[in-house]
CSV table of C-alpha atoms in Angstrom, one decimal:
chain,number,residue,atom,x,y,z
A,1110,UNK,CA,-51.1,9.8,61.4
A,1111,UNK,CA,-47.8,10.3,59.7
A,1112,UNK,CA,-47.2,6.6,60.0
A,1113,UNK,CA,-50.5,5.8,58.4
A,1114,UNK,CA,-49.8,8.2,55.4
A,1115,UNK,CA,-46.4,6.6,54.9
A,1116,UNK,CA,-47.9,3.1,54.9
A,1117,UNK,CA,-50.5,4.3,52.4
A,1118,UNK,CA,-47.8,5.7,50.1
A,1119,UNK,CA,-45.7,2.6,50.3
A,1120,UNK,CA,-48.8,0.4,49.6
A,1121,UNK,CA,-49.8,2.6,46.6
A,1122,UNK,CA,-46.3,2.5,45.1
A,1123,UNK,CA,-46.1,-1.3,45.1
A,1124,UNK,CA,-48.4,-1.8,42.1
A,1125,UNK,CA,-46.5,0.9,40.3
A,1126,UNK,CA,-43.3,-0.8,40.9
A,1127,UNK,CA,-44.8,-4.1,39.7
A,1128,UNK,CA,-46.0,-2.5,36.5
A,1129,UNK,CA,-42.6,-0.9,35.9
A,1130,UNK,CA,-40.9,-4.2,36.4
A,1131,UNK,CA,-43.3,-5.9,34.1
A,1132,UNK,CA,-42.8,-3.1,31.5
A,1133,UNK,CA,-39.0,-3.4,31.7
A,1134,UNK,CA,-39.2,-7.1,31.4
A,1135,UNK,CA,-41.4,-6.8,28.3
A,1136,UNK,CA,-39.0,-4.3,26.8
A,1137,UNK,CA,-36.1,-6.7,27.4
A,1138,UNK,CA,-37.8,-9.4,25.3
A,1139,UNK,CA,-39.2,-7.0,22.7
A,1140,UNK,CA,-35.8,-6.3,21.1
A,1141,UNK,CA,-34.8,-10.0,20.5
A,1142,UNK,CA,-38.4,-10.7,19.4
A,1143,UNK,CA,-38.3,-8.0,16.7
A,1144,UNK,CA,-34.8,-9.0,15.6
A,1145,UNK,CA,-35.6,-12.7,15.4
A,1146,UNK,CA,-36.8,-12.7,11.8
A,1147,UNK,CA,-33.6,-11.0,10.6
A,1148,UNK,CA,-31.5,-13.3,12.8
A,1149,UNK,CA,-33.3,-16.3,11.4
A,1150,UNK,CA,-32.8,-15.2,7.8
A,1151,UNK,CA,-29.1,-14.5,8.7
A,1152,UNK,CA,-28.7,-18.0,10.0
A,1153,UNK,CA,-30.5,-19.7,7.1
A,1154,UNK,CA,-28.8,-17.7,4.2
A,1155,UNK,CA,-25.4,-16.9,5.7
A,1156,UNK,CA,-24.4,-19.1,8.6
A,1157,UNK,CA,-25.8,-22.4,7.3
A,1158,UNK,CA,-24.2,-22.1,3.8
A,1159,UNK,CA,-20.9,-21.2,5.3
A,1160,UNK,CA,-21.0,-24.2,7.7
A,1161,UNK,CA,-22.0,-26.5,4.7
A,1162,UNK,CA,-19.1,-25.1,2.7
A,1163,UNK,CA,-16.7,-25.7,5.6
A,1164,UNK,CA,-17.9,-29.3,5.9
A,1165,UNK,CA,-17.6,-29.9,2.1
A,1166,UNK,CA,-14.1,-28.4,2.0
A,1167,UNK,CA,-12.8,-31.5,3.9
A,1168,UNK,CA,-14.4,-33.9,1.4
A,1169,UNK,CA,-13.8,-34.8,-2.3
A,1170,UNK,CA,-17.2,-34.3,-3.8
A,1171,UNK,CA,-18.2,-34.6,-7.4
A,1172,UNK,CA,-21.5,-33.8,-8.8
A,1173,UNK,CA,-23.5,-36.4,-10.8
A,1174,UNK,CA,-21.0,-39.1,-9.7
A,1175,UNK,CA,-21.9,-42.4,-8.2
A,1176,UNK,CA,-18.8,-42.3,-6.0
A,1177,UNK,CA,-19.5,-41.3,-2.4
A,1178,UNK,CA,-17.9,-38.3,-0.9
A,1179,UNK,CA,-14.4,-39.1,0.4
A,1180,UNK,CA,-12.8,-37.3,3.4
A,1181,UNK,CA,-9.5,-35.7,2.5
A,1182,UNK,CA,-8.9,-33.4,5.4
A,1183,UNK,CA,-6.9,-30.3,4.6
A,1184,UNK,CA,-5.7,-31.6,1.3
A,1185,UNK,CA,-7.8,-29.2,-0.8
A,1186,UNK,CA,-6.7,-26.2,1.3
A,1187,UNK,CA,-3.1,-27.3,0.8
A,1188,UNK,CA,-3.5,-27.5,-3.0
A,1189,UNK,CA,-4.4,-23.9,-3.2
A,1190,UNK,CA,-0.9,-23.0,-1.9
A,1191,UNK,CA,1.2,-25.9,-3.1
A,1192,UNK,CA,-0.2,-26.8,-6.6
A,1193,UNK,CA,1.5,-24.4,-9.0
A,1194,UNK,CA,-1.4,-24.1,-11.5
A,1195,UNK,CA,-4.1,-23.7,-8.9
A,1196,UNK,CA,-2.2,-21.4,-6.6
A,1197,UNK,CA,-1.2,-19.2,-9.6
A,1198,UNK,CA,-4.9,-19.0,-10.8
A,1199,UNK,CA,-6.2,-18.3,-7.3
A,1200,UNK,CA,-3.5,-15.7,-6.7
A,1201,UNK,CA,-4.4,-14.0,-10.0
A,1202,UNK,CA,-8.1,-14.0,-9.1
A,1203,UNK,CA,-7.3,-12.5,-5.7
A,1204,UNK,CA,-5.2,-9.8,-7.4
A,1205,UNK,CA,-8.0,-9.0,-9.8
A,1206,UNK,CA,-10.4,-8.7,-6.9
A,1207,UNK,CA,-8.0,-6.3,-5.0
A,1208,UNK,CA,-7.4,-4.2,-8.1
A,1209,UNK,CA,-11.2,-3.9,-8.6
A,1210,UNK,CA,-11.8,-2.9,-5.0
A,1211,UNK,CA,-8.9,-0.5,-4.7
A,1212,UNK,CA,-10.2,1.5,-7.7
A,1213,UNK,CA,-14.0,1.1,-7.3
A,1214,UNK,CA,-14.3,1.8,-3.5
A,1215,UNK,CA,-12.7,5.3,-3.4
A,1216,UNK,CA,-14.0,6.4,-6.9
A,1217,UNK,CA,-17.6,5.2,-6.2
A,1218,UNK,CA,-17.7,6.7,-2.7
A,1219,UNK,CA,-16.5,10.1,-3.9
A,1220,UNK,CA,-18.8,10.0,-7.0
A,1221,UNK,CA,-21.7,9.0,-4.8
A,1222,UNK,CA,-21.0,12.0,-2.5
A,1223,UNK,CA,-20.7,14.4,-5.4
A,1224,UNK,CA,-24.0,13.2,-7.0
A,1225,UNK,CA,-25.7,13.4,-3.6
A,1226,UNK,CA,-24.6,17.0,-3.1
A,1227,UNK,CA,-25.7,17.8,-6.6
A,1228,UNK,CA,-29.2,16.3,-6.3
A,1229,UNK,CA,-29.7,17.7,-2.8
A,1230,UNK,CA,-29.9,21.2,-4.3
A,1231,UNK,CA,-33.4,22.6,-4.7
A,1232,UNK,CA,-33.4,23.3,-8.4
A,1233,UNK,CA,-36.2,23.1,-11.0
A,1234,UNK,CA,-36.3,19.6,-12.6
A,1235,UNK,CA,-34.2,18.0,-10.0
A,1236,UNK,CA,-36.8,15.2,-9.4
A,1237,UNK,CA,-36.4,14.2,-13.1
A,1238,UNK,CA,-32.6,14.3,-12.7
A,1239,UNK,CA,-32.7,12.1,-9.6
A,1240,UNK,CA,-34.8,9.6,-11.5
A,1241,UNK,CA,-32.3,9.4,-14.3
A,1242,UNK,CA,-29.4,8.9,-11.9
A,1243,UNK,CA,-31.3,6.2,-10.0
A,1244,UNK,CA,-32.5,4.4,-13.2
A,1245,UNK,CA,-29.3,2.2,-13.7
A,1246,UNK,CA,-29.9,0.5,-10.4
A,1247,UNK,CA,-33.4,-0.7,-11.3
A,1248,UNK,CA,-32.3,-2.2,-14.6
A,1249,UNK,CA,-31.8,-5.9,-14.6
A,1250,UNK,CA,-28.1,-6.8,-14.5
A,1251,UNK,CA,-28.5,-9.0,-17.6
A,1252,UNK,CA,-29.9,-6.0,-19.5
A,1253,UNK,CA,-27.1,-3.8,-18.2
A,1254,UNK,CA,-24.6,-6.4,-19.4
A,1255,UNK,CA,-26.1,-6.4,-22.9
A,1256,UNK,CA,-26.1,-2.7,-23.1
A,1257,UNK,CA,-22.4,-2.4,-22.1
A,1258,UNK,CA,-21.5,-5.3,-24.4
A,1259,UNK,CA,-22.8,-3.3,-27.3
A,1260,UNK,CA,-20.9,-0.3,-26.1
A,1261,UNK,CA,-17.7,-2.2,-25.8
A,1262,UNK,CA,-18.1,-4.3,-29.0
A,1263,UNK,CA,-15.0,-4.5,-31.1
A,1264,UNK,CA,-14.8,-2.7,-34.5
A,1265,UNK,CA,-17.1,0.0,-35.8
A,1266,UNK,CA,-20.2,-1.7,-34.4
A,1267,UNK,CA,-19.2,-0.8,-30.9
A,1268,UNK,CA,-20.7,2.6,-29.6
A,1269,UNK,CA,-17.5,3.5,-27.8
A,1270,UNK,CA,-15.3,2.8,-30.8
A,1271,UNK,CA,-17.7,4.7,-33.1
A,1272,UNK,CA,-17.5,7.8,-30.9
A,1273,UNK,CA,-13.7,7.5,-30.6
A,1274,UNK,CA,-13.4,6.9,-34.3
A,1275,UNK,CA,-15.6,10.0,-35.0
A,1276,UNK,CA,-13.3,12.3,-33.0
A,1277,UNK,CA,-10.0,10.6,-34.0
A,1278,UNK,CA,-10.6,10.4,-37.8
A,1279,UNK,CA,-10.9,6.6,-37.5
A,1280,UNK,CA,-7.6,6.0,-35.7
A,1281,UNK,CA,-9.3,4.7,-32.6
A,1282,UNK,CA,-12.2,2.8,-33.9
A,1283,UNK,CA,-11.2,-0.9,-33.7
A,1284,UNK,CA,-10.1,-1.5,-30.1
A,1285,UNK,CA,-11.2,-4.7,-28.4
A,1286,UNK,CA,-12.1,-3.2,-24.9
A,1287,UNK,CA,-13.0,-6.5,-23.3
A,1288,UNK,CA,-10.5,-8.7,-25.1
A,1289,UNK,CA,-7.5,-6.6,-24.4
A,1290,UNK,CA,-5.9,-7.5,-21.0
A,1291,UNK,CA,-4.9,-3.8,-20.6
A,1292,UNK,CA,-8.5,-2.5,-20.8
A,1293,UNK,CA,-10.7,-5.5,-19.8
A,1294,UNK,CA,-10.8,-4.9,-16.1
A,1295,UNK,CA,-11.1,-1.1,-16.5
A,1296,UNK,CA,-14.1,-1.7,-18.8
A,1297,UNK,CA,-15.8,-3.8,-16.1
A,1298,UNK,CA,-14.9,-1.2,-13.5
A,1299,UNK,CA,-16.7,1.5,-15.5
A,1300,UNK,CA,-19.7,-0.6,-16.0
A,1301,UNK,CA,-19.9,-1.5,-12.3
A,1302,UNK,CA,-19.6,2.1,-11.1
A,1303,UNK,CA,-22.3,3.2,-13.6
A,1304,UNK,CA,-24.7,0.4,-12.5
A,1305,UNK,CA,-24.3,0.7,-8.7
A,1306,UNK,CA,-23.3,4.3,-7.8
A,1307,UNK,CA,-26.9,5.4,-7.5
A,1308,UNK,CA,-27.4,3.0,-4.5
A,1309,UNK,CA,-24.6,4.6,-2.6
A,1310,UNK,CA,-25.8,8.0,-3.6
A,1311,UNK,CA,-29.2,7.5,-2.0
A,1312,UNK,CA,-27.6,6.5,1.3
A,1313,UNK,CA,-25.4,9.6,1.3
A,1314,UNK,CA,-28.3,11.8,0.2
A,1315,UNK,CA,-30.3,10.6,3.2
A,1316,UNK,CA,-27.4,11.5,5.4
A,1317,UNK,CA,-27.0,15.0,3.8
A,1318,UNK,CA,-30.7,15.7,4.5
A,1319,UNK,CA,-30.3,14.8,8.1
A,1320,UNK,CA,-27.6,17.4,8.8
A,1321,UNK,CA,-29.2,20.3,10.8
A,1322,UNK,CA,-29.7,23.4,8.8
A,1323,UNK,CA,-28.8,25.5,11.9
A,1324,UNK,CA,-25.2,24.4,11.4
A,1325,UNK,CA,-25.1,25.9,7.9
A,1326,UNK,CA,-26.8,29.1,9.1
A,1327,UNK,CA,-24.2,29.4,11.9
A,1328,UNK,CA,-21.4,28.9,9.4
A,1329,UNK,CA,-22.9,31.5,7.1
A,1330,UNK,CA,-23.0,34.0,10.0
A,1331,UNK,CA,-19.3,33.3,10.5
A,1332,UNK,CA,-18.8,34.2,6.8
A,1333,UNK,CA,-17.6,30.7,5.9
A,1334,UNK,CA,-17.4,29.9,2.2
A,1335,UNK,CA,-19.4,27.0,0.6
A,1336,UNK,CA,-16.2,24.9,0.5
A,1337,UNK,CA,-15.5,25.6,4.1
A,1338,UNK,CA,-19.1,24.7,5.0
A,1339,UNK,CA,-18.7,21.4,3.1
A,1340,UNK,CA,-15.4,20.5,4.8
A,1341,UNK,CA,-16.4,21.6,8.3
A,1342,UNK,CA,-20.1,20.9,8.5
A,1343,UNK,CA,-21.2,18.5,5.7
A,1344,UNK,CA,-18.3,16.0,5.9
A,1345,UNK,CA,-18.3,15.7,9.7
A,1346,UNK,CA,-22.0,15.4,9.7
A,1347,UNK,CA,-22.0,12.4,7.3
A,1348,UNK,CA,-18.7,10.9,8.3
A,1349,UNK,CA,-20.2,7.7,9.7
A,1350,UNK,CA,-22.4,7.3,6.6
A,1351,UNK,CA,-19.4,7.6,4.3
A,1352,UNK,CA,-17.5,5.0,6.3
A,1353,UNK,CA,-20.6,2.7,6.1
A,1354,UNK,CA,-20.8,3.3,2.3
A,1355,UNK,CA,-17.1,2.5,1.9
A,1356,UNK,CA,-17.5,-0.7,3.9
A,1357,UNK,CA,-20.4,-2.1,2.0
A,1358,UNK,CA,-18.8,-1.0,-1.4
A,1359,UNK,CA,-15.7,-3.0,-0.4
A,1360,UNK,CA,-17.8,-6.1,0.4
A,1361,UNK,CA,-19.7,-5.8,-2.8
A,1362,UNK,CA,-16.4,-5.3,-4.7
A,1363,UNK,CA,-15.0,-8.5,-3.5
A,1364,UNK,CA,-18.2,-10.3,-4.4
A,1365,UNK,CA,-17.8,-9.2,-8.1
A,1366,UNK,CA,-19.3,-12.0,-10.2
A,1367,UNK,CA,-22.4,-11.1,-12.2
A,1368,UNK,CA,-20.7,-8.4,-14.4
A,1369,UNK,CA,-17.8,-10.7,-15.3
A,1370,UNK,CA,-20.0,-13.7,-15.8
A,1371,UNK,CA,-22.5,-12.0,-18.0
A,1372,UNK,CA,-20.0,-10.2,-20.2
A,1373,UNK,CA,-17.9,-13.4,-20.6
A,1374,UNK,CA,-20.8,-15.2,-22.1
A,1375,UNK,CA,-20.0,-13.4,-25.3
A,1376,UNK,CA,-16.6,-15.2,-25.4
A,1377,UNK,CA,-14.7,-12.0,-26.1
A,1378,UNK,CA,-13.6,-11.2,-22.5
A,1379,UNK,CA,-10.0,-11.7,-21.5
A,1380,UNK,CA,-10.2,-14.3,-18.7
A,1381,UNK,CA,-6.8,-13.8,-17.1
A,1382,UNK,CA,-7.3,-10.1,-16.3
A,1383,UNK,CA,-11.0,-10.3,-15.3
A,1384,UNK,CA,-11.5,-13.6,-13.5
A,1385,UNK,CA,-12.3,-13.1,-9.9
A,1386,UNK,CA,-12.4,-15.5,-7.0
A,1387,UNK,CA,-16.2,-15.8,-7.3
A,1388,UNK,CA,-16.0,-16.8,-11.0
A,1389,UNK,CA,-13.2,-19.2,-10.2
A,1390,UNK,CA,-15.3,-20.8,-7.5
A,1391,UNK,CA,-18.2,-21.3,-9.9
A,1392,UNK,CA,-15.9,-22.7,-12.6
A,1393,UNK,CA,-14.2,-25.0,-10.2
A,1394,UNK,CA,-17.4,-26.3,-8.6
A,1395,UNK,CA,-19.7,-26.7,-11.6
A,1396,UNK,CA,-17.6,-26.6,-14.8
A,1397,UNK,CA,-14.8,-28.7,-13.4
A,1398,UNK,CA,-17.1,-30.8,-11.1
A,1399,UNK,CA,-14.9,-30.2,-8.1
A,1400,UNK,CA,-17.3,-29.1,-5.3
A,1401,UNK,CA,-14.9,-29.8,-2.4
A,1402,UNK,CA,-12.2,-27.6,-3.9
A,1403,UNK,CA,-14.6,-24.8,-4.6
A,1404,UNK,CA,-15.8,-25.1,-1.0
A,1405,UNK,CA,-12.3,-24.7,0.3
A,1406,UNK,CA,-11.8,-21.6,-1.9
A,1407,UNK,CA,-15.1,-20.2,-0.6
A,1408,UNK,CA,-14.0,-20.6,3.1
A,1409,UNK,CA,-10.6,-18.9,2.5
A,1410,UNK,CA,-12.2,-16.1,0.5
A,1411,UNK,CA,-14.8,-15.6,3.3
A,1412,UNK,CA,-12.1,-15.3,5.9
A,1413,UNK,CA,-10.2,-12.8,3.8
A,1414,UNK,CA,-13.3,-10.6,3.4
A,1415,UNK,CA,-14.0,-10.9,7.1
A,1416,UNK,CA,-10.4,-9.8,8.0
A,1417,UNK,CA,-10.6,-6.8,5.6
A,1418,UNK,CA,-14.0,-5.7,7.1
A,1419,UNK,CA,-12.6,-5.9,10.6
A,1420,UNK,CA,-9.5,-3.9,9.7
A,1421,UNK,CA,-11.7,-1.3,8.0
A,1422,UNK,CA,-13.9,-1.1,11.1
A,1423,UNK,CA,-11.0,-0.8,13.5
A,1424,UNK,CA,-9.4,2.0,11.4
A,1425,UNK,CA,-12.8,3.8,11.4
A,1426,UNK,CA,-13.1,3.6,15.1
A,1427,UNK,CA,-9.6,4.9,15.7
A,1428,UNK,CA,-10.4,8.0,13.6
A,1429,UNK,CA,-13.6,8.6,15.5
A,1430,UNK,CA,-16.0,6.8,13.1
A,1431,UNK,CA,-18.6,4.1,13.7
């Protein structure tokens, strides 16, 4: 009888095992299936353009020219490092990018954290305050550039000069903020932080709201001050989010193009201190009609950004981050 019961149990468990196997098999294919639209978009909009740029970088290509593309090998890569004029311009553009990133990344990350902590407080009218902080992000960038061009305008017609002139008795009312090499990049940095800090703030705010309140209650029972709670509870709880914010801010900083391009349409921006690699690529490819050289610059710049992202990620992992 025992043998019969054992056989019945074994027989009854076989369909269950088949269902579990089929379920596990379905789960294995579910992940790639759900990720396939994103992977397809990544391949179309990132991998394919990079491969095309890599191919074009080995050819001399001119737009609207009857001449066919001519294979030149690594000549256009070599020109970036051997041609004095081109290497100097490319090096200056890289320096401008690094200057922008070194200032924007820490300032914008800290400012996003401060704003997130501020708007996370339950105070009357905080919803309206959040709306005003988020508003610059929804403005079209062209409109943002027009607003800040009016703010930075030279002479008394500029809002910034008018305010400075009011408090300085007219001594500081005629500065050309975008035309002066000493202040041109700083002016673009201020505009960029104002326009995009709310995006990072929302990410940090979501992380703040996910920190368990029990941790703050336990810290309060231990008589920890608000500052101690911030350092020992809040910061460790959102550490990975802060690393992520710093990483994407770095990538966005090296992609600086729109702000410089739109402000430079007025013709008053100092090109030497504000030209970035992205603007130089556009000028080389379309204004100078040298698509192959622009493609070579794109490939090198892409590799530089990739190396920086890998270094940031490795440093974060060594410190216990993501």
